[in-house]
Coordinates of C-alpha atoms in Angstrom, one line a residue:
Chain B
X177 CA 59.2 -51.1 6.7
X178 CA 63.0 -51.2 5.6
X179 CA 64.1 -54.8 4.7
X180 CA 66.5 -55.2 7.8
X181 CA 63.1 -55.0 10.0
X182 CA 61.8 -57.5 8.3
X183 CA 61.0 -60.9 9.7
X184 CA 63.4 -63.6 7.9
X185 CA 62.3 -67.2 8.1
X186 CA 64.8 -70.0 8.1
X187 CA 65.8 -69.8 4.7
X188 CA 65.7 -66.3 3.9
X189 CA 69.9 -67.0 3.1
X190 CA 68.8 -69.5 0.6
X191 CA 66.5 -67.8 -1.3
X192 CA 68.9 -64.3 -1.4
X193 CA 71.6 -66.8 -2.6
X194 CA 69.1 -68.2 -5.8
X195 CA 68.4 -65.1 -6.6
X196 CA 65.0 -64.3 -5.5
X197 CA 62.9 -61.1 -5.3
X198 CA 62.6 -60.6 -2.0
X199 CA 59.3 -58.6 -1.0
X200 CA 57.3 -57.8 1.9
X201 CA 54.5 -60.3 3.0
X202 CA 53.0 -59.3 6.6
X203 CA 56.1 -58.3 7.8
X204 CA 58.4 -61.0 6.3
X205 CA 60.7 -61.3 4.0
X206 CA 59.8 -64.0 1.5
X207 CA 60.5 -64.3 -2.3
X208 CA 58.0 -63.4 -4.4
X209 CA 59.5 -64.9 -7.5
X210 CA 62.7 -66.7 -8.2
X211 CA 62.8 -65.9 -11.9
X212 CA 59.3 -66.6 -13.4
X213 CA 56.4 -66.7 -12.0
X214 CA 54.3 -68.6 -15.0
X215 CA 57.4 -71.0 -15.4
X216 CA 57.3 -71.8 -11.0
X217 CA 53.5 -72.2 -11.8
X218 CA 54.0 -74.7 -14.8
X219 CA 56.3 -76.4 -13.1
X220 CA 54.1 -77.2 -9.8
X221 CA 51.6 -78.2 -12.0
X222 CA 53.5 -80.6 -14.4
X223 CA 56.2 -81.8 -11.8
X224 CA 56.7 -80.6 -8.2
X225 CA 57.4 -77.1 -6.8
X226 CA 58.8 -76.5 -3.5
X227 CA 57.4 -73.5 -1.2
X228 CA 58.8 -71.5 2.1
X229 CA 56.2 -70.9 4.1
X230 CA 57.8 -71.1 7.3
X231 CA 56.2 -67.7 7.6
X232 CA 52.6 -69.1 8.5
X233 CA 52.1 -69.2 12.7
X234 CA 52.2 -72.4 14.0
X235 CA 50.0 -72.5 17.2
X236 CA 50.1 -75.6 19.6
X237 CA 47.9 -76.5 22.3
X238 CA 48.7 -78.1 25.0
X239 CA 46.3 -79.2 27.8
X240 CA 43.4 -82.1 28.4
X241 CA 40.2 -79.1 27.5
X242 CA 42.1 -77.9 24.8
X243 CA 40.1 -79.2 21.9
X244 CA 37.0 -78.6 23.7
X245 CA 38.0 -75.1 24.2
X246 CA 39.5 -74.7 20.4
X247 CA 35.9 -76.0 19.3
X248 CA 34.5 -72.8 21.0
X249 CA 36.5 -70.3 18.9
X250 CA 35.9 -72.3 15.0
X251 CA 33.4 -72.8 12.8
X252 CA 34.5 -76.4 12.6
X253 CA 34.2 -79.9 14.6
X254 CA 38.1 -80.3 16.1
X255 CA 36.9 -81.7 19.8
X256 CA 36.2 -84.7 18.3
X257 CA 38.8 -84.7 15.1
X258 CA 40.6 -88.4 15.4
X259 CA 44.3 -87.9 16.4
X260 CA 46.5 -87.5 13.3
X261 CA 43.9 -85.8 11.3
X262 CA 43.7 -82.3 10.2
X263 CA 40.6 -79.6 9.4
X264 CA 40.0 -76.8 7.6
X265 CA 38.0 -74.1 9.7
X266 CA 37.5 -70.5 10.5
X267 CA 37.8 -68.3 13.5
X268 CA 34.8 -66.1 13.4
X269 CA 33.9 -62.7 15.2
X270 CA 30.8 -62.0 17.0
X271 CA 29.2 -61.0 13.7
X272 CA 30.6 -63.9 11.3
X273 CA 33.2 -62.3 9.7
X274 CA 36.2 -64.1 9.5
X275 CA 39.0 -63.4 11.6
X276 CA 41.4 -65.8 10.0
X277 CA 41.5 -69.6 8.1
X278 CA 43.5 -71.9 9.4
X279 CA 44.5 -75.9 9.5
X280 CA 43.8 -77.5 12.5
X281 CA 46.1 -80.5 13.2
X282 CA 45.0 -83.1 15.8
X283 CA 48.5 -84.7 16.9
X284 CA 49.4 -87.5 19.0
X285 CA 49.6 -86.1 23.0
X286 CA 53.3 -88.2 23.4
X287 CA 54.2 -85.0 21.4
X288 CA 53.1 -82.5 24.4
X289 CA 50.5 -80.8 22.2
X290 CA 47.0 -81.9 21.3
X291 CA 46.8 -79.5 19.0
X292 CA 48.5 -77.2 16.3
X293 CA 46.4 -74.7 14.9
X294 CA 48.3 -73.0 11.4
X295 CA 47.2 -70.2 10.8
X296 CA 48.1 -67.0 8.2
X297 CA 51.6 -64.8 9.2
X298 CA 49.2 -61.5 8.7
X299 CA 47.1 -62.9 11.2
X300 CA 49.6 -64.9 13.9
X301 CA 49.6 -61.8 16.5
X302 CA 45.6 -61.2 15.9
X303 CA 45.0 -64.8 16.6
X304 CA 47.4 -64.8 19.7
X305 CA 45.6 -62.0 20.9
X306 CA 42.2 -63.6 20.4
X307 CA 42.8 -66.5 22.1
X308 CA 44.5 -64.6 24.8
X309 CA 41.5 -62.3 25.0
X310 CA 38.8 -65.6 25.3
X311 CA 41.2 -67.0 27.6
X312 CA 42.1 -70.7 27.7
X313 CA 41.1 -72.4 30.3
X314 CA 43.3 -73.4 33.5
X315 CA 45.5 -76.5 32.1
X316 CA 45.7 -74.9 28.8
X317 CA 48.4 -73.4 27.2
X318 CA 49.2 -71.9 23.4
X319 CA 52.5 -71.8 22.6
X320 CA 53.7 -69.7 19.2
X321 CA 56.6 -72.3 17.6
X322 CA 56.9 -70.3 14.6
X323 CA 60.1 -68.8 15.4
X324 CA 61.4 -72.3 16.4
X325 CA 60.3 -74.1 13.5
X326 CA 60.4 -73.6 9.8
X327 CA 57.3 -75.3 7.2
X328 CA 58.1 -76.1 3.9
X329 CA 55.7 -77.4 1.1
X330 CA 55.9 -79.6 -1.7
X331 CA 53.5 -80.0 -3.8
X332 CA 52.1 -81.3 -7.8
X333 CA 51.9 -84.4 -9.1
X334 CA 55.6 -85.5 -8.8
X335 CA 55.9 -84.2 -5.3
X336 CA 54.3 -87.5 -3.1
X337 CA 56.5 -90.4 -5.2
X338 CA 59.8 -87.8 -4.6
X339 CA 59.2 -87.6 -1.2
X340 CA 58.1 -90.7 -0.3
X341 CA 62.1 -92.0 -0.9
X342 CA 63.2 -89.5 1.6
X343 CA 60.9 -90.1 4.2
X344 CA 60.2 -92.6 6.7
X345 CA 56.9 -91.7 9.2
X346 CA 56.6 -93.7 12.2
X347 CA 54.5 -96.5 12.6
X348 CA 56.4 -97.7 9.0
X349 CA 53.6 -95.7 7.1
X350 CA 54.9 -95.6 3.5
X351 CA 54.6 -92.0 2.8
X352 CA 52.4 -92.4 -0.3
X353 CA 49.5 -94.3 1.9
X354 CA 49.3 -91.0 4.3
X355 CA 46.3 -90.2 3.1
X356 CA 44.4 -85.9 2.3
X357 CA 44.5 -84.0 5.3
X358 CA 46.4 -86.7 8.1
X359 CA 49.5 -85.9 9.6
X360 CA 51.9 -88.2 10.9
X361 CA 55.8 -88.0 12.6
X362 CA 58.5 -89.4 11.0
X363 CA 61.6 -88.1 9.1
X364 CA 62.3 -86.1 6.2
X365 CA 65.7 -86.7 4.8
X366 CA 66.9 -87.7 7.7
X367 CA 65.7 -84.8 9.8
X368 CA 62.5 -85.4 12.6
X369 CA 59.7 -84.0 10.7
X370 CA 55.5 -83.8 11.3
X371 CA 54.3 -84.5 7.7
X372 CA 51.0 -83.8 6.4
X373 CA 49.1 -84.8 3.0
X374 CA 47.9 -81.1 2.8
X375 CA 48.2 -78.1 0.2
X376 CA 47.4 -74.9 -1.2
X377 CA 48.1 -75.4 -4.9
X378 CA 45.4 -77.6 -6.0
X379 CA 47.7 -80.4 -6.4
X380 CA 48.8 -83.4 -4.2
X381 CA 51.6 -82.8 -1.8
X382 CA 52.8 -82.7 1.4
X383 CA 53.1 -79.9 3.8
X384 CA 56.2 -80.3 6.5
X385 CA 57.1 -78.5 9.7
X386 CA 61.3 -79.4 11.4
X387 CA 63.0 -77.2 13.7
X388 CA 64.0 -73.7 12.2
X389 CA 68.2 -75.1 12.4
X390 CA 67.4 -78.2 10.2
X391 CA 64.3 -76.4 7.8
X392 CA 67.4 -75.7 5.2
X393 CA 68.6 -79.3 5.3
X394 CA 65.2 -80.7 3.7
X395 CA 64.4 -77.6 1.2
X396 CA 67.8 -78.8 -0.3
X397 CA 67.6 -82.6 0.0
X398 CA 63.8 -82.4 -1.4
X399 CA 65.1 -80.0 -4.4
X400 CA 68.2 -82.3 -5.0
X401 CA 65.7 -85.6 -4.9
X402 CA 63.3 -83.8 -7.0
X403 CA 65.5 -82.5 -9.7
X404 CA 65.4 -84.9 -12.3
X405 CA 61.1 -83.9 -12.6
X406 CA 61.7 -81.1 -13.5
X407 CA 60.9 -79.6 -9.7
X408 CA 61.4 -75.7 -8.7
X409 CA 61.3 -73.4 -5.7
X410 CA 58.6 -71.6 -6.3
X411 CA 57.6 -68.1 -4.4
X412 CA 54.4 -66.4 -3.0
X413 CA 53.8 -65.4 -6.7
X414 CA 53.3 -69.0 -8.2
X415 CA 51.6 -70.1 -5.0
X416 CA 48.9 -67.3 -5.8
X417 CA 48.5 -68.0 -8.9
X418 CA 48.1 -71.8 -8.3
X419 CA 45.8 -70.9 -5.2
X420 CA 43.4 -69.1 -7.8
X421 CA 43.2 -71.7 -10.4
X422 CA 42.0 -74.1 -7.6
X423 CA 39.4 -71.3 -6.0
X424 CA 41.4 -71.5 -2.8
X425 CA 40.4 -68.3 -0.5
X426 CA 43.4 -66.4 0.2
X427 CA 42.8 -63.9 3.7
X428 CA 42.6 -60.3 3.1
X429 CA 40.5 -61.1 -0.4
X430 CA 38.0 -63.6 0.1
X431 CA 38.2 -63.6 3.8
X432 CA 38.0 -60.3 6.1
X433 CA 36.5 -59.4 9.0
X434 CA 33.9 -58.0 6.8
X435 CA 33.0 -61.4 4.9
X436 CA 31.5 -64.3 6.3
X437 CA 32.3 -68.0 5.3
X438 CA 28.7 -68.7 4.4
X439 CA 29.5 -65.5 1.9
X440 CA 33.1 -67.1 0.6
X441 CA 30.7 -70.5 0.3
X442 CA 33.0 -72.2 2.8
X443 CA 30.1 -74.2 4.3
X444 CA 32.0 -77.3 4.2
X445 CA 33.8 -75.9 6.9
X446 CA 30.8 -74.6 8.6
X447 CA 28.7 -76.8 11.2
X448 CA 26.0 -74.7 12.8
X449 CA 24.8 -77.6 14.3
X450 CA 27.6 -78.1 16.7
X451 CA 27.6 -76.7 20.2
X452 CA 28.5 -72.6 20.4
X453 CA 31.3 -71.5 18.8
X454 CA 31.7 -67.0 18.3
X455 CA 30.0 -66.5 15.8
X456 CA 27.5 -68.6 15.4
X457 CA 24.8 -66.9 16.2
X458 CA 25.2 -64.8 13.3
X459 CA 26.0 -67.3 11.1
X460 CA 22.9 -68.9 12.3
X461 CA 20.8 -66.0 11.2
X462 CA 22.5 -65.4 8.1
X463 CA 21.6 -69.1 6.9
X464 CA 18.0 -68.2 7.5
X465 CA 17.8 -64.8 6.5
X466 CA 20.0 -65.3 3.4
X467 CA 23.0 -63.7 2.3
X468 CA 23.3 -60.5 0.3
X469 CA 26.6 -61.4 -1.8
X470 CA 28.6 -64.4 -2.8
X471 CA 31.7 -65.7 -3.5
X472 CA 31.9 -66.7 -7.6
X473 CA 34.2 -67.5 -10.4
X474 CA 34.3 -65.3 -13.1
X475 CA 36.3 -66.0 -16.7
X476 CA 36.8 -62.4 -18.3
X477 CA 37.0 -61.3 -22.2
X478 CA 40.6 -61.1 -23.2
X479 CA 44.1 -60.9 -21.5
X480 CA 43.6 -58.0 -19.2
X481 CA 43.4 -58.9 -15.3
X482 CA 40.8 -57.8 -12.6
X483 CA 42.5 -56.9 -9.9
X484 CA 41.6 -56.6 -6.1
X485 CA 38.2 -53.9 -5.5
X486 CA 37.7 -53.7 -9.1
X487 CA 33.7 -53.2 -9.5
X488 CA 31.6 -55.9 -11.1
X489 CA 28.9 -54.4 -13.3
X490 CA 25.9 -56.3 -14.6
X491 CA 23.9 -53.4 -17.1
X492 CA 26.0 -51.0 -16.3
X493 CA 25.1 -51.3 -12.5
X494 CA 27.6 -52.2 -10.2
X495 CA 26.2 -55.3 -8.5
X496 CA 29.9 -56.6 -6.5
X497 CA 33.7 -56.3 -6.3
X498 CA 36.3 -58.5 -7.4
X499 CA 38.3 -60.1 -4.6
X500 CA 41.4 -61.6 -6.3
X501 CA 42.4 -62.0 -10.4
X502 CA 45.2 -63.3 -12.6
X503 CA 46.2 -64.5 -15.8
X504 CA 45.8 -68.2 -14.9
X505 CA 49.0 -70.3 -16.5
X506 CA 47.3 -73.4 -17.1
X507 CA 43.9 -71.9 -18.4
X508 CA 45.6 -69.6 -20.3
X509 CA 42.3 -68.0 -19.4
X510 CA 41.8 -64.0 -17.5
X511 CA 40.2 -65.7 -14.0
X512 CA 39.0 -63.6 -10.8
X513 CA 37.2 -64.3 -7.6
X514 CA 34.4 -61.5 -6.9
X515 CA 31.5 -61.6 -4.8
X516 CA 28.4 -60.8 -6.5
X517 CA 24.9 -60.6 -5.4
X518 CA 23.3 -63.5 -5.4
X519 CA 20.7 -63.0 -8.5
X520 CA 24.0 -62.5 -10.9
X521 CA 25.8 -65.6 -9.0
X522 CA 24.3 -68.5 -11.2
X523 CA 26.6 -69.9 -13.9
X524 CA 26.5 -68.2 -17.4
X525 CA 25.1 -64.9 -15.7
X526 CA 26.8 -62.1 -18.0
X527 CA 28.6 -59.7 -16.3
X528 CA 31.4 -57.1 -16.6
X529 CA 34.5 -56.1 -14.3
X530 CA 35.4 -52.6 -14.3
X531 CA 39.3 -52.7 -15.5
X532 CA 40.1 -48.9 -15.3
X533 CA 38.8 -47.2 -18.3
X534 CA 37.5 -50.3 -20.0
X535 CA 34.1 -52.6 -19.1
X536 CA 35.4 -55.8 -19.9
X537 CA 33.2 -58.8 -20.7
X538 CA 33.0 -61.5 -17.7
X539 CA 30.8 -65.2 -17.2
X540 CA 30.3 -66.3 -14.3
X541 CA 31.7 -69.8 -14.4
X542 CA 31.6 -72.8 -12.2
X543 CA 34.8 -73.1 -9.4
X544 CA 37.4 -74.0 -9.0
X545 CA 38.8 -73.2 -12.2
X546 CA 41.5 -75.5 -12.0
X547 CA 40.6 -79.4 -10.9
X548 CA 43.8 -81.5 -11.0
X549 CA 43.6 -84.9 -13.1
X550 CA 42.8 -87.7 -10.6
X551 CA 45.1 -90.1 -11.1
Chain L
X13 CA 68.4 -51.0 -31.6
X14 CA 71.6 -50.7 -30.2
X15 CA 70.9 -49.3 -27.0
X16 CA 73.9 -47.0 -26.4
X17 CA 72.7 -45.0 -29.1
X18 CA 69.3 -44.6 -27.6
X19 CA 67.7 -41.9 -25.3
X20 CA 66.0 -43.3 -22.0
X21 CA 63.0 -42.3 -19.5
X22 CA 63.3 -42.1 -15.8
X23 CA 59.9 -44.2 -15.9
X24 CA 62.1 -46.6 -18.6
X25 CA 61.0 -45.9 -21.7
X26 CA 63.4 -45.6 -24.9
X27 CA 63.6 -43.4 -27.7
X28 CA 65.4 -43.5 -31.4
X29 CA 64.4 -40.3 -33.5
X30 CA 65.2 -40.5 -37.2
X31 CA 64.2 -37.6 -38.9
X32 CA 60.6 -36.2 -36.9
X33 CA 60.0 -39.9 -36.4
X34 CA 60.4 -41.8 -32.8
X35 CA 60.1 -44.9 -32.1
X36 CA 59.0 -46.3 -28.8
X37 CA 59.6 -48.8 -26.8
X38 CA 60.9 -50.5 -23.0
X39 CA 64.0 -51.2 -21.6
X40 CA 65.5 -54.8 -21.1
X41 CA 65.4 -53.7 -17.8
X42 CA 61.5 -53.0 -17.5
X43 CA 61.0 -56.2 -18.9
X44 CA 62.7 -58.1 -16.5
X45 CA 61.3 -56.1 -13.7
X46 CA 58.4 -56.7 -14.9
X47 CA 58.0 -60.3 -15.7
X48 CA 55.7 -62.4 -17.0
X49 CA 53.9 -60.2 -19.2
X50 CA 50.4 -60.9 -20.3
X51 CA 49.0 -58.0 -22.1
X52 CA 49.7 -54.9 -23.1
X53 CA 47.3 -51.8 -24.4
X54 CA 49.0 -49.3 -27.3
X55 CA 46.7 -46.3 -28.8
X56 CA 45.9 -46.7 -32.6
X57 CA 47.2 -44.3 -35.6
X58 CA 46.4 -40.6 -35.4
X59 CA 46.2 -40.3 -31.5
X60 CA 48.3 -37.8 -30.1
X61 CA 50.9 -38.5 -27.2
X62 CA 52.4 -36.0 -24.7
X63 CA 55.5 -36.0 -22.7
X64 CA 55.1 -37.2 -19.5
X65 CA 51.6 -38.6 -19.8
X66 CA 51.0 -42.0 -20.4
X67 CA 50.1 -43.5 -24.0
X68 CA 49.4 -47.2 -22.4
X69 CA 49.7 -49.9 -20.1
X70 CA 51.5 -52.8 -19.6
X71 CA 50.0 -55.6 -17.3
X72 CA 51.9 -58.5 -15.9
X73 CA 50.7 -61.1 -13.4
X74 CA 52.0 -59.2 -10.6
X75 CA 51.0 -55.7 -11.7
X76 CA 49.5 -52.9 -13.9
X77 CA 52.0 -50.1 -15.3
X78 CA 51.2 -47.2 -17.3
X79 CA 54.1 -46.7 -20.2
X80 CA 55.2 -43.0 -20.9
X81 CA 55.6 -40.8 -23.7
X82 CA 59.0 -39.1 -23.5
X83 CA 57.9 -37.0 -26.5
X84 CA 55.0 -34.8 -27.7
X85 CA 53.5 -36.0 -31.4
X86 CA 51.3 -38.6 -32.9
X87 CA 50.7 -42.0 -33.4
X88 CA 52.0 -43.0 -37.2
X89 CA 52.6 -46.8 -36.6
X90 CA 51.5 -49.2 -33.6
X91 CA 53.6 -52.7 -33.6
X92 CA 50.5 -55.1 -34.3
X93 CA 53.0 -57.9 -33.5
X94 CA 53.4 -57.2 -29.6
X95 CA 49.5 -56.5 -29.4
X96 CA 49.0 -60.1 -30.4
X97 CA 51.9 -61.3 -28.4
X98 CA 53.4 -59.6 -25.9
X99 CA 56.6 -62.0 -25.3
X100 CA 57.9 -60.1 -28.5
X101 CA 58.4 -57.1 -25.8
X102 CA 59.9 -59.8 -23.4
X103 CA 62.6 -61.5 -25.9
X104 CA 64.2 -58.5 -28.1
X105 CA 62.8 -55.3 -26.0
X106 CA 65.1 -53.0 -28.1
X107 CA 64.5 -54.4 -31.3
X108 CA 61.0 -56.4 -32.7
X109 CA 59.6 -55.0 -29.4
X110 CA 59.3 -51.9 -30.2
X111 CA 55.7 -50.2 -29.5
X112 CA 54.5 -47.2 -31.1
X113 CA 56.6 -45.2 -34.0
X114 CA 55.6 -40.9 -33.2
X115 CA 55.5 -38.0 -35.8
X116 CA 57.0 -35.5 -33.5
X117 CA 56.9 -31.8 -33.9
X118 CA 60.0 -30.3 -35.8
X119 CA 62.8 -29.1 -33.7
X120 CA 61.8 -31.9 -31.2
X121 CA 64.9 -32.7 -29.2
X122 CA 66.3 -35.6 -27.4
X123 CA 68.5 -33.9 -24.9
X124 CA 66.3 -33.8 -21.6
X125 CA 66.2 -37.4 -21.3
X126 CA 68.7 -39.8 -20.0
X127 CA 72.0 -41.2 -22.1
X128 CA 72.4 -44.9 -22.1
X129 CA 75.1 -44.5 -19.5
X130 CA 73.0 -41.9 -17.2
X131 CA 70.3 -44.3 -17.5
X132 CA 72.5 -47.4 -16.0
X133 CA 73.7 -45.4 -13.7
X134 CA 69.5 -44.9 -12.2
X135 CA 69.5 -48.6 -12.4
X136 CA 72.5 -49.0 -10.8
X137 CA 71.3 -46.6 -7.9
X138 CA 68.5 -48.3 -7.4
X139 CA 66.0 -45.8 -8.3

C-alpha cells in the first residue's frame, strides 16, 4: 500500500514533524521508531514513555442487553464486570482459536455506552464484521469511535506521579488512587478524557482515549510535564520490545485463529464455567483432552534473535515454532516466545531454535521475563 | 576512512583497496538505517568471499541483513573488536568499524562499483 493510502491517526503530523520512521502497521501509518528503539525502551522502563496508539478500534456498546450479549462472544465474565472496571478477554471462533484480544471497559451508562470493547487495528474490521454477523440484539448498537477519537499511552514508573498533576477524574479521584484495570472520566490537561490504569509495557501507567481534535493537545502537555524524567515518545518498536520482556501476547504471534488461549496459557482470561460463549465448547474439550502445544519463554545462547516461525528443535527434532523474539534491553538477554509441546515446556528443558544456518542453544525459562519492581 | 575516497555497494557496503588488500566495511548510512545493532556474524581467516554473495549478517532488533562482498578473494583479517561489540560498527562505521580486510586477486578493480557521490545520489533517490 503506498503511504498516502495509509490510515493516519491524530498525530500522524506530530510524529512526521520528530522525525519518526513512519511504517506500515495494519494499514496505518504509525512510527516505528523515533530514533532508537533500545534508548525509547530504556527510557519507558527507567522514566516514562509516551505511545500513539490511537490506531487500536475502539468499539462501544450501547443498549440495556449489551453486556449480556458481549458475554456471549468472550471468553471472559463482562455481564457482570462492576461499572468503571476493565477485562482482559478473547473473542473465540467455533473451534477456540482466537479471533482477537481485546480490553473490555465497563463505563458509566450517563456516557450513552455500557460498554467499549478495544480491540487490535489488524482486527477492528474482522471484529465489526463478527459482531455484525452474530447480530446484536434489538436495543443494541456498536458504534466504531476510532476515527473520532485518538488513545494515547503513558506508561513506566514515572508515568502515574506525572500524570496525576495534569489530571483531574470526576468524582475528585486523585489519579494515583485509580487503581489496575478501572477507568474513570475526568480531564487530562485540561481536555475531557476516559482514563484507565492499564498497559502494555509491563510497567504502571495509564492508557487515555479524547476526541481525535484535542488527542495532540495531551501527547504534548504529557511530554512537556514529563520532561524533566527523562520521558520519550516511544514507537511500535519499543512497545514490542517492552511487550516481550513482560510475556504480553501480541495478535498475529501468540494469538491466531489457529491458536487457542488455553494454548497461549491465557486461562486467566478463560472461564469455562460461565454460561455459552463461541467457542466454548471447544475450549471445553481441549481442557479435558489436553493440549498438544504451549506457549513458553525461551532465553537463547548468545546475541542472535529468533525470529517469528523459526523451528524449535529438542535432539535435533523439531518439536514447535517460535512466535515472537528480540534482544531484550533490560535483560540484555536473546528472549523469544514459542510454543512447544508440552513434554519440552517445563522450565530448564534444553532446547534449540533454528536461526538460519545455526542451532542455537535455548532454556526454557519461567515468564514473563521482565517483572517490574513493586514499589 | 575518508569516505569520498571509498568505493560503495548498491546493497551499502564500502571498499578501500591498497595494494590486493580490501578492507570491508558499512556505510554510515546502513548503520543508521539499521539501528540498534545487536550482533553481527563475520567469516574467519582463509574463507573465500565472492562478489555479490553474502560473507555475513548483521542483526538488529528490527531485522536480519545479509552484508555483501563487493569483491572476489579471501579472508586475511576479521575485526575481533566489532564481533565482541558491535556498537564499534554503529559509532565510527568508516573507521574502527571496519569488518573483514580481503586478499583479492591481482588486477582486481574498483570501477564497477559506486563513487562516493554516485552512492549519495542512491540515497538521495531513495533507493
Amino acid at each position: 500500500m503506498a503511504q498516502n493510502d495509509l490510515l493516519k491517526t491524530p498525530l500522524h503530523d506530530w510524529h512526521v514533524g520528530a522525525g519518526a520512521r513512519l511504517v506500515d502497521f495494519a494499514g496505518w501509518s504509525m512510527p516505528v521508531q523515533y530514533r532508537s528503539i533500545v534508548e525509547e525502551h530504556v527510557a519507558c522502563r527507567s522514566a516514562a514513555g509516551l505511545f500513539d496508539i490511537s490506531h487500536m478500534g475502539r468499539l462501544y456498546l450501547r443498549g440495556d442487553r449489551a453486556g449480556e450479549w458481549l458475554d456471549g462472544l468472550v471468553t471472559n465474565r463482562v455481564a457482570t464486570l462492576p461499572v468503571g472496571r476493565a477485562r482482559y478477554a478473547l473473542i473465540t471462533n467455533e473451534r477456540g482459536g482466537t479471533k482477537d484480544d481485546v480490553l473490555v471497559y465497563r463505563l458509566t451508562e450517563e456516557q450513552g455506552y455500557g460498554y467499549l470493547v478495544v480491540v487490535n487495528a489488524a482486527n477492528r474490521e474482522k471484529i465489526l464484521g463478527w459482531f455484525a454477523e452474530h447480530g446484536p440484539p434489538s436495543g443494541v448498537d456498536v458504534v466504531d469511535r476510532t476515527f473520532e477519537t485518538g488513545m494515547i499511552a503513558f506508561q513506566g514508573p514515572k508515568a502515574v506521579e506525572v500524570a496525576h498533576r495534569l489530571t483531574e477524574l470526576e468524582g475528585g479521584l486523585p489519579l494515583a488512587e485509580l487503581r489496575y484495570y478501572r477507568s474513570a472520566r475526568g480531564r487530562v490537561a485540561g481536555v475531557p478524557a476516559l482514563v484507565s490504569r492499564t498497559g502494555y509495557t509491563g510497567e504502571d501507567g495509564i492508557e487515555v482515549i479524547v476526541n481525535a481534535d484535542r488527542t495532540q493537545e495531551v501527547w504534548e502537555a504529557l511530554l512537556e510535564a514529563a520532561k524533566d524524567v527523562g520521558a520519550r515518545p516511544c514507537g511500535l518498536g519499543a512497545r514490542d520490545t517492552l511487550r516481550l520482556e513482560a510475556a504480553l501476547p501480541l495478535y498475529g504471534h501468540e494469538l491466531t485463529e489457529e491458536i487457542t488461549p488455553l494454548e497461549a496459557r491465557l486461562d486467566f482470561a478463560v472461564k469455562l464455567d460461565k454460561p455459552d460463549f463461541i467457542g466454548k465448547e471447544a475450549l471445553v474439550r481441549q481442557r479435558a483432552e489436553g493440549v498438544s502445544r504451549l506457549r513458553v519463554g525461551l532465553v537463547l545462547e548468545g546475541k542472535r534473535i529468533a525470529r517469528q516461525d523459526m523451528p524449535v528443535l529438542a535432539s535435533g527434532q523439531k518439536v514447535g515454532f517460535v512466535s515472537s523474539g528480540t534482544f531484550a534491553p533490560t535483560l540484555q538477554k536473546s528472549i523469544a516466545m514459542a510454543f512447544v509441546q508440552p513434554g519440552y515446556s517445563t522450565q530448564g528443558s534444553q532446547l534449540a531454535v533454528q536461526v538460519r544456518q545455526q542451532a542455537v542453544s535455548a532454556t526454557v525459562v519461567e515468564l514473563p521475563f521482565y517483572k517490574r519492581p513493586r514499589s | 576512512m575518508d569516505p569520498s575516497q571509498l568505493r560503495f555497494s548498491e546493497t551499502h557496503e564500502w571498499i578501500a583497496l591498497d595494494g590486493d588488500i580490501a578492507t570491508i566495511g558499512i556505510t554510515q548510512f546502513a548503520v543508521e538505517q539499521l539501528t540498534d545493532l545487536v550482533h553481527i556474524e563475520l567469516p574467519g581467516p582463509g574463507e573465500e568471499v565472492r562478489a555479490g554473495e553474502p560473507f555475513g549478517e548483521i542483526e538488529s532488533v528490527k531485522a536480519v541483513s545479509d552484508l555483501y562482498s563487493p569483491v572476489d578473494g579471501t579472508v586475511v583479517e576479521v575485526n575481533e573488536r566489532v564481533r565482541d561489540d558491535v556498537s564499534v560498527v554503529s559509532n565510527d562505521p568508516y573507521g574502527e568499524g571496519w569488518l573483514i580486510k580481503v586478499r583479492v586477486k591481482p588486477g582486481t578493480s574498483l570501477d564497477d562499483l559506486l563513487t562516493h557521490e554516485q552512492y549519495q545520489q542512491q540515497i538521495a533517490e531513495g533507493a
